[in-house]
Amino acid sequence: MAGHKYAQVRDHLLRRVQSLPVGERLPAEGILCSEYDVSRITLRRAVDELVQDGYLVREHGRGTFVSHPRYNLKHRERFVNEVTGFHTQLTRQGHTVTSRVTVQRSERAGTRLAAALGISPATSVVRLERLRSVNGVVHHLAESYVEEDRFPDVLTSDFTDSSLYAHLRARHDVLLVRNEIVVGLHRCDAREAALLEVAEETPLLLATSCVFEPGRKPVIFGTSKFLPDTAELSFDIVADSE
C-alpha cells in the first residue's frame, strides 16, 4: 500500500511540475506532506525520483526547484535478455519518441565497418542516420549500419516512429543479446550542429556501439551523439555468474 501511495504522489507531483515554469520553487516539504497526507519518507521517495529524472533540482539551503527534464537512456554493459534499444526504453517510460531520417542509403562497408561487423570491406551496408527527439525536443543523432544482403528492407522501411531493433526482431526474427559500448566526447561539425540546433564545436556525448546476436555475431554497428543537456547514459554491470 505504501508503494502505491508513493506512486500516486510521484505521478501527481510530475503533472504538477510539468505545469510550472522552470525555476519555480516547490512548497516546503512539510507543506507537501500535509497536502498529500503522506510521511516525509514517502514524499522524499517521490521527489528523489523526479530529481533523478531531471524534472526537479535540489539547491542546498534554498529548496527544490523545477528543472528541464533529462531523458535517461539506460544502456547495459552486459545483457542477460534482449537488447531493446532507445525507442523502446523511452516509450516504456511514457515518452513520445520520433525520428527524422536524414540518411538512408547503401554504401560499401570499408575497413572500419568491415572489422566491426565481421564482413568484407567490399560488402554493401545500409547506413541509417536519424535525428531523434523526445517529446518534441531534439535529443541525439543516431547512425546505424547493417549488412544490406541480410537486411535489404532496412533500406526502404519507414523508421520515423519505429525502432530498428524492433524491426529486426519482427521482420527477421533477430534476437539482440549484447551491446558493447565505448563512450567518449565529440565536438560536432557544421552539419551535425545544424541538425542538432547547436553551435559548431559543441561538445557531445559520443556512444559507439556494436550489437550482437547469440554466438557473438555482430548485427548492428553505430554511433549516437547526445546533447549533454538533455541526455545521460546509464550502465548496469552484471557478472557472468548472474
Short mmCIF file of C-alpha atoms in Angstrom, two decimals:
data_model
loop_
_atom_site.label_atom_id
_atom_site.label_comp_id
_atom_site.label_asym_id
_atom_site.label_seq_id
_atom_site.Cartn_x
_atom_site.Cartn_y
_atom_site.Cartn_z
CA MET A 1 0.00 0.00 0.00
CA ALA A 2 2.88 2.31 0.85
CA GLY A 3 4.41 1.75 -2.57
CA HIS A 4 1.06 2.51 -4.22
CA LYS A 5 0.78 5.76 -2.24
CA TYR A 6 4.31 6.77 -3.25
CA ALA A 7 3.49 6.17 -6.92
CA GLN A 8 0.36 8.31 -6.65
CA VAL A 9 2.34 11.16 -5.08
CA ARG A 10 5.10 10.88 -7.68
CA ASP A 11 2.66 10.89 -10.60
CA HIS A 12 0.68 13.83 -9.23
CA LEU A 13 3.86 15.77 -8.49
CA LEU A 14 5.11 15.10 -12.02
CA ARG A 15 1.93 16.53 -13.55
CA ARG A 16 2.19 19.48 -11.19
CA VAL A 17 5.85 20.12 -12.02
CA GLN A 18 5.21 19.93 -15.77
CA SER A 19 2.68 22.76 -15.44
CA LEU A 20 5.15 25.05 -13.63
CA PRO A 21 7.82 27.29 -15.18
CA VAL A 22 11.47 26.29 -14.93
CA GLY A 23 12.98 27.80 -11.78
CA GLU A 24 9.77 27.69 -9.76
CA ARG A 25 10.40 26.54 -6.18
CA LEU A 26 8.29 23.75 -4.72
CA PRO A 27 6.48 24.30 -1.42
CA ALA A 28 8.38 23.21 1.70
CA GLU A 29 8.50 19.50 2.48
CA GLY A 30 6.16 19.85 5.46
CA ILE A 31 3.55 21.62 3.37
CA LEU A 32 3.66 18.94 0.66
CA CYS A 33 3.38 16.19 3.28
CA SER A 34 0.22 17.85 4.58
CA GLU A 35 -1.20 18.35 1.09
CA TYR A 36 -0.70 14.71 0.12
CA ASP A 37 -1.27 13.31 3.62
CA VAL A 38 1.90 11.22 3.49
CA SER A 39 5.02 10.77 5.60
CA ARG A 40 8.27 12.56 4.84
CA ILE A 41 9.78 9.24 3.78
CA THR A 42 7.06 8.70 1.15
CA LEU A 43 7.32 12.28 -0.10
CA ARG A 44 11.11 12.18 -0.32
CA ARG A 45 10.99 8.97 -2.33
CA ALA A 46 8.67 10.61 -4.86
CA VAL A 47 10.75 13.80 -5.02
CA ASP A 48 14.02 11.83 -5.26
CA GLU A 49 12.76 10.05 -8.36
CA LEU A 50 11.79 13.32 -10.05
CA VAL A 51 15.22 14.74 -9.17
CA GLN A 52 16.87 11.67 -10.66
CA ASP A 53 14.83 12.04 -13.84
CA GLY A 54 15.79 15.71 -14.08
CA TYR A 55 12.37 17.27 -13.52
CA LEU A 56 13.49 18.80 -10.22
CA VAL A 57 16.80 20.03 -8.83
CA ARG A 58 17.77 20.50 -5.20
CA GLU A 59 19.83 23.51 -4.13
CA HIS A 60 21.36 23.21 -0.68
CA GLY A 61 19.89 25.71 1.74
CA ARG A 62 17.43 27.05 -0.83
CA GLY A 63 14.95 24.31 -1.67
CA THR A 64 13.78 22.20 -4.62
CA PHE A 65 13.18 23.82 -8.00
CA VAL A 66 11.60 22.91 -11.33
CA SER A 67 14.24 22.00 -13.90
CA HIS A 68 14.44 20.92 -17.53
CA PRO A 69 13.81 17.18 -17.86
CA ARG A 70 16.66 14.90 -18.87
CA TYR A 71 15.75 11.64 -20.56
CA ASN A 72 17.60 8.69 -19.16
CA LEU A 73 18.94 6.23 -21.73
CA LYS A 74 19.88 3.02 -19.95
CA HIS A 75 22.49 1.03 -21.81
CA ARG A 76 23.75 -2.09 -20.11
CA GLU A 77 27.29 -3.28 -20.42
CA ARG A 78 26.21 -6.90 -20.20
CA PHE A 79 22.71 -8.02 -21.13
CA VAL A 80 21.05 -11.13 -19.80
CA ASN A 81 17.97 -10.73 -22.01
CA GLU A 82 17.13 -8.96 -25.25
CA VAL A 83 18.66 -5.57 -26.02
CA THR A 84 15.66 -3.27 -26.51
CA GLY A 85 17.12 -0.02 -27.81
CA PHE A 86 16.45 3.67 -27.22
CA HIS A 87 12.99 3.89 -28.78
CA THR A 88 11.53 1.04 -26.74
CA GLN A 89 13.13 2.14 -23.47
CA LEU A 90 11.88 5.72 -23.65
CA THR A 91 8.44 4.72 -24.93
CA ARG A 92 8.02 2.37 -21.98
CA GLN A 93 8.75 5.32 -19.68
CA GLY A 94 5.80 7.17 -21.21
CA HIS A 95 7.73 9.49 -23.55
CA THR A 96 6.97 10.13 -27.22
CA VAL A 97 9.97 9.28 -29.40
CA THR A 98 10.12 10.43 -33.01
CA SER A 99 12.86 10.33 -35.63
CA ARG A 100 13.67 12.31 -38.72
CA VAL A 101 15.57 10.11 -41.14
CA THR A 102 18.45 12.17 -42.51
CA VAL A 103 20.37 9.42 -44.34
CA GLN A 104 19.10 6.04 -45.59
CA ARG A 105 21.29 4.62 -48.32
CA SER A 106 23.54 1.79 -49.44
CA GLU A 107 27.33 2.15 -49.04
CA ARG A 108 30.44 0.00 -49.20
CA ALA A 109 31.46 -1.11 -45.75
CA GLY A 110 35.08 -0.01 -45.84
CA THR A 111 37.77 -1.11 -43.41
CA ARG A 112 36.34 0.16 -40.10
CA LEU A 113 32.81 -1.18 -40.59
CA ALA A 114 34.09 -4.44 -42.02
CA ALA A 115 36.14 -5.07 -38.89
CA ALA A 116 33.22 -4.19 -36.59
CA LEU A 117 30.63 -6.31 -38.43
CA GLY A 118 32.92 -9.18 -39.41
CA ILE A 119 32.38 -8.71 -43.15
CA SER A 120 34.45 -7.86 -46.22
CA PRO A 121 35.28 -4.17 -46.86
CA ALA A 122 33.58 -4.53 -50.27
CA THR A 123 30.29 -5.69 -48.72
CA SER A 124 27.32 -3.34 -49.06
CA VAL A 125 25.80 -1.98 -45.86
CA VAL A 126 22.76 0.17 -45.17
CA ARG A 127 23.57 3.45 -43.47
CA LEU A 128 20.63 4.72 -41.43
CA GLU A 129 21.02 8.11 -39.76
CA ARG A 130 18.19 9.57 -37.65
CA LEU A 131 17.73 12.79 -35.74
CA ARG A 132 15.83 11.62 -32.67
CA SER A 133 13.52 13.69 -30.49
CA VAL A 134 11.82 13.02 -27.15
CA ASN A 135 8.51 14.76 -26.52
CA GLY A 136 9.28 17.11 -29.41
CA VAL A 137 12.74 18.12 -28.13
CA VAL A 138 15.85 17.17 -30.15
CA HIS A 139 17.75 14.54 -28.18
CA HIS A 140 20.51 12.95 -30.27
CA LEU A 141 21.81 11.99 -33.69
CA ALA A 142 21.95 8.23 -34.26
CA GLU A 143 23.77 6.43 -37.05
CA SER A 144 23.39 2.68 -37.60
CA TYR A 145 24.87 0.24 -40.09
CA VAL A 146 23.60 -3.25 -41.00
CA GLU A 147 24.57 -5.69 -43.73
CA GLU A 148 22.42 -4.96 -46.80
CA ASP A 149 22.23 -8.51 -48.18
CA ARG A 150 20.84 -9.78 -44.89
CA PHE A 151 18.51 -6.84 -44.16
CA PRO A 152 17.61 -5.26 -47.54
CA ASP A 153 14.29 -3.88 -46.27
CA VAL A 154 16.12 -1.52 -43.87
CA LEU A 155 16.95 0.48 -46.97
CA THR A 156 13.28 1.27 -47.69
CA SER A 157 11.37 0.89 -44.40
CA ASP A 158 9.95 3.90 -42.56
CA PHE A 159 11.74 4.50 -39.23
CA THR A 160 10.03 7.78 -38.34
CA ASP A 161 8.11 6.28 -35.44
CA SER A 162 9.67 2.86 -35.04
CA SER A 163 12.75 1.11 -33.71
CA LEU A 164 15.45 -0.52 -35.81
CA TYR A 165 15.94 -3.13 -33.08
CA ALA A 166 12.22 -3.96 -33.04
CA HIS A 167 12.18 -4.05 -36.85
CA LEU A 168 14.96 -6.65 -36.96
CA ARG A 169 13.17 -8.74 -34.36
CA ALA A 170 9.76 -8.57 -36.04
CA ARG A 171 10.85 -8.89 -39.68
CA HIS A 172 13.94 -11.09 -39.35
CA ASP A 173 13.49 -12.86 -36.00
CA VAL A 174 16.83 -11.46 -34.80
CA LEU A 175 17.41 -11.63 -31.05
CA LEU A 176 19.88 -8.98 -29.87
CA VAL A 177 21.56 -10.08 -26.66
CA ARG A 178 24.65 -7.92 -26.13
CA ASN A 179 25.63 -4.31 -26.72
CA GLU A 180 29.30 -3.36 -26.40
CA ILE A 181 29.60 0.40 -25.93
CA VAL A 182 32.50 2.83 -25.84
CA VAL A 183 31.72 6.31 -24.53
CA GLY A 184 33.71 9.44 -25.27
CA LEU A 185 33.42 13.10 -26.22
CA HIS A 186 32.88 14.50 -29.70
CA ARG A 187 32.84 18.08 -30.98
CA CYS A 188 30.15 18.44 -33.61
CA ASP A 189 30.95 19.59 -37.12
CA ALA A 190 28.91 22.13 -39.07
CA ARG A 191 26.41 19.59 -40.44
CA GLU A 192 25.81 17.96 -37.06
CA ALA A 193 25.46 21.36 -35.41
CA ALA A 194 22.78 22.38 -37.90
CA LEU A 195 20.81 19.15 -37.31
CA LEU A 196 21.09 19.35 -33.52
CA GLU A 197 20.48 23.12 -33.49
CA VAL A 198 23.64 23.93 -31.54
CA ALA A 199 26.83 25.85 -32.23
CA GLU A 200 29.59 24.21 -34.24
CA GLU A 201 32.24 22.59 -32.00
CA THR A 202 29.66 22.00 -29.22
CA PRO A 203 30.85 19.02 -27.14
CA LEU A 204 28.58 15.98 -27.37
CA LEU A 205 28.46 12.63 -25.61
CA LEU A 206 29.52 10.01 -28.15
CA ALA A 207 28.47 6.38 -27.70
CA THR A 208 29.92 3.92 -30.22
CA SER A 209 28.22 0.54 -30.07
CA CYS A 210 28.25 -2.89 -31.60
CA VAL A 211 25.17 -5.04 -31.02
CA PHE A 212 25.35 -8.84 -31.17
CA GLU A 213 23.01 -11.77 -31.55
CA PRO A 214 23.70 -15.13 -29.84
CA GLY A 215 27.05 -16.64 -30.75
CA ARG A 216 28.67 -13.18 -30.62
CA LYS A 217 27.76 -12.44 -34.23
CA PRO A 218 27.71 -8.65 -34.77
CA VAL A 219 24.48 -7.32 -36.29
CA ILE A 220 24.46 -3.52 -35.88
CA PHE A 221 27.33 -1.06 -35.63
CA GLY A 222 26.55 2.54 -34.86
CA THR A 223 27.15 5.80 -33.09
CA SER A 224 24.89 8.07 -31.07
CA LYS A 225 25.78 11.72 -30.46
CA PHE A 226 23.92 13.08 -27.45
CA LEU A 227 23.27 16.60 -26.23
CA PRO A 228 24.56 16.61 -22.61
CA ASP A 229 21.79 19.00 -21.52
CA THR A 230 19.03 16.53 -22.36
CA ALA A 231 20.64 13.10 -22.19
CA GLU A 232 22.64 10.84 -19.95
CA LEU A 233 24.00 7.31 -20.26
CA SER A 234 23.49 4.75 -17.51
CA PHE A 235 25.25 1.40 -17.29
CA ASP A 236 24.34 -1.69 -15.32
CA ILE A 237 27.22 -4.13 -14.88
CA VAL A 238 26.14 -7.74 -14.36
CA ALA A 239 28.58 -10.53 -13.56
CA ASP A 240 28.64 -13.58 -15.81
CA SER A 241 27.64 -15.77 -12.88
CA GLU A 242 24.32 -13.92 -12.65
#
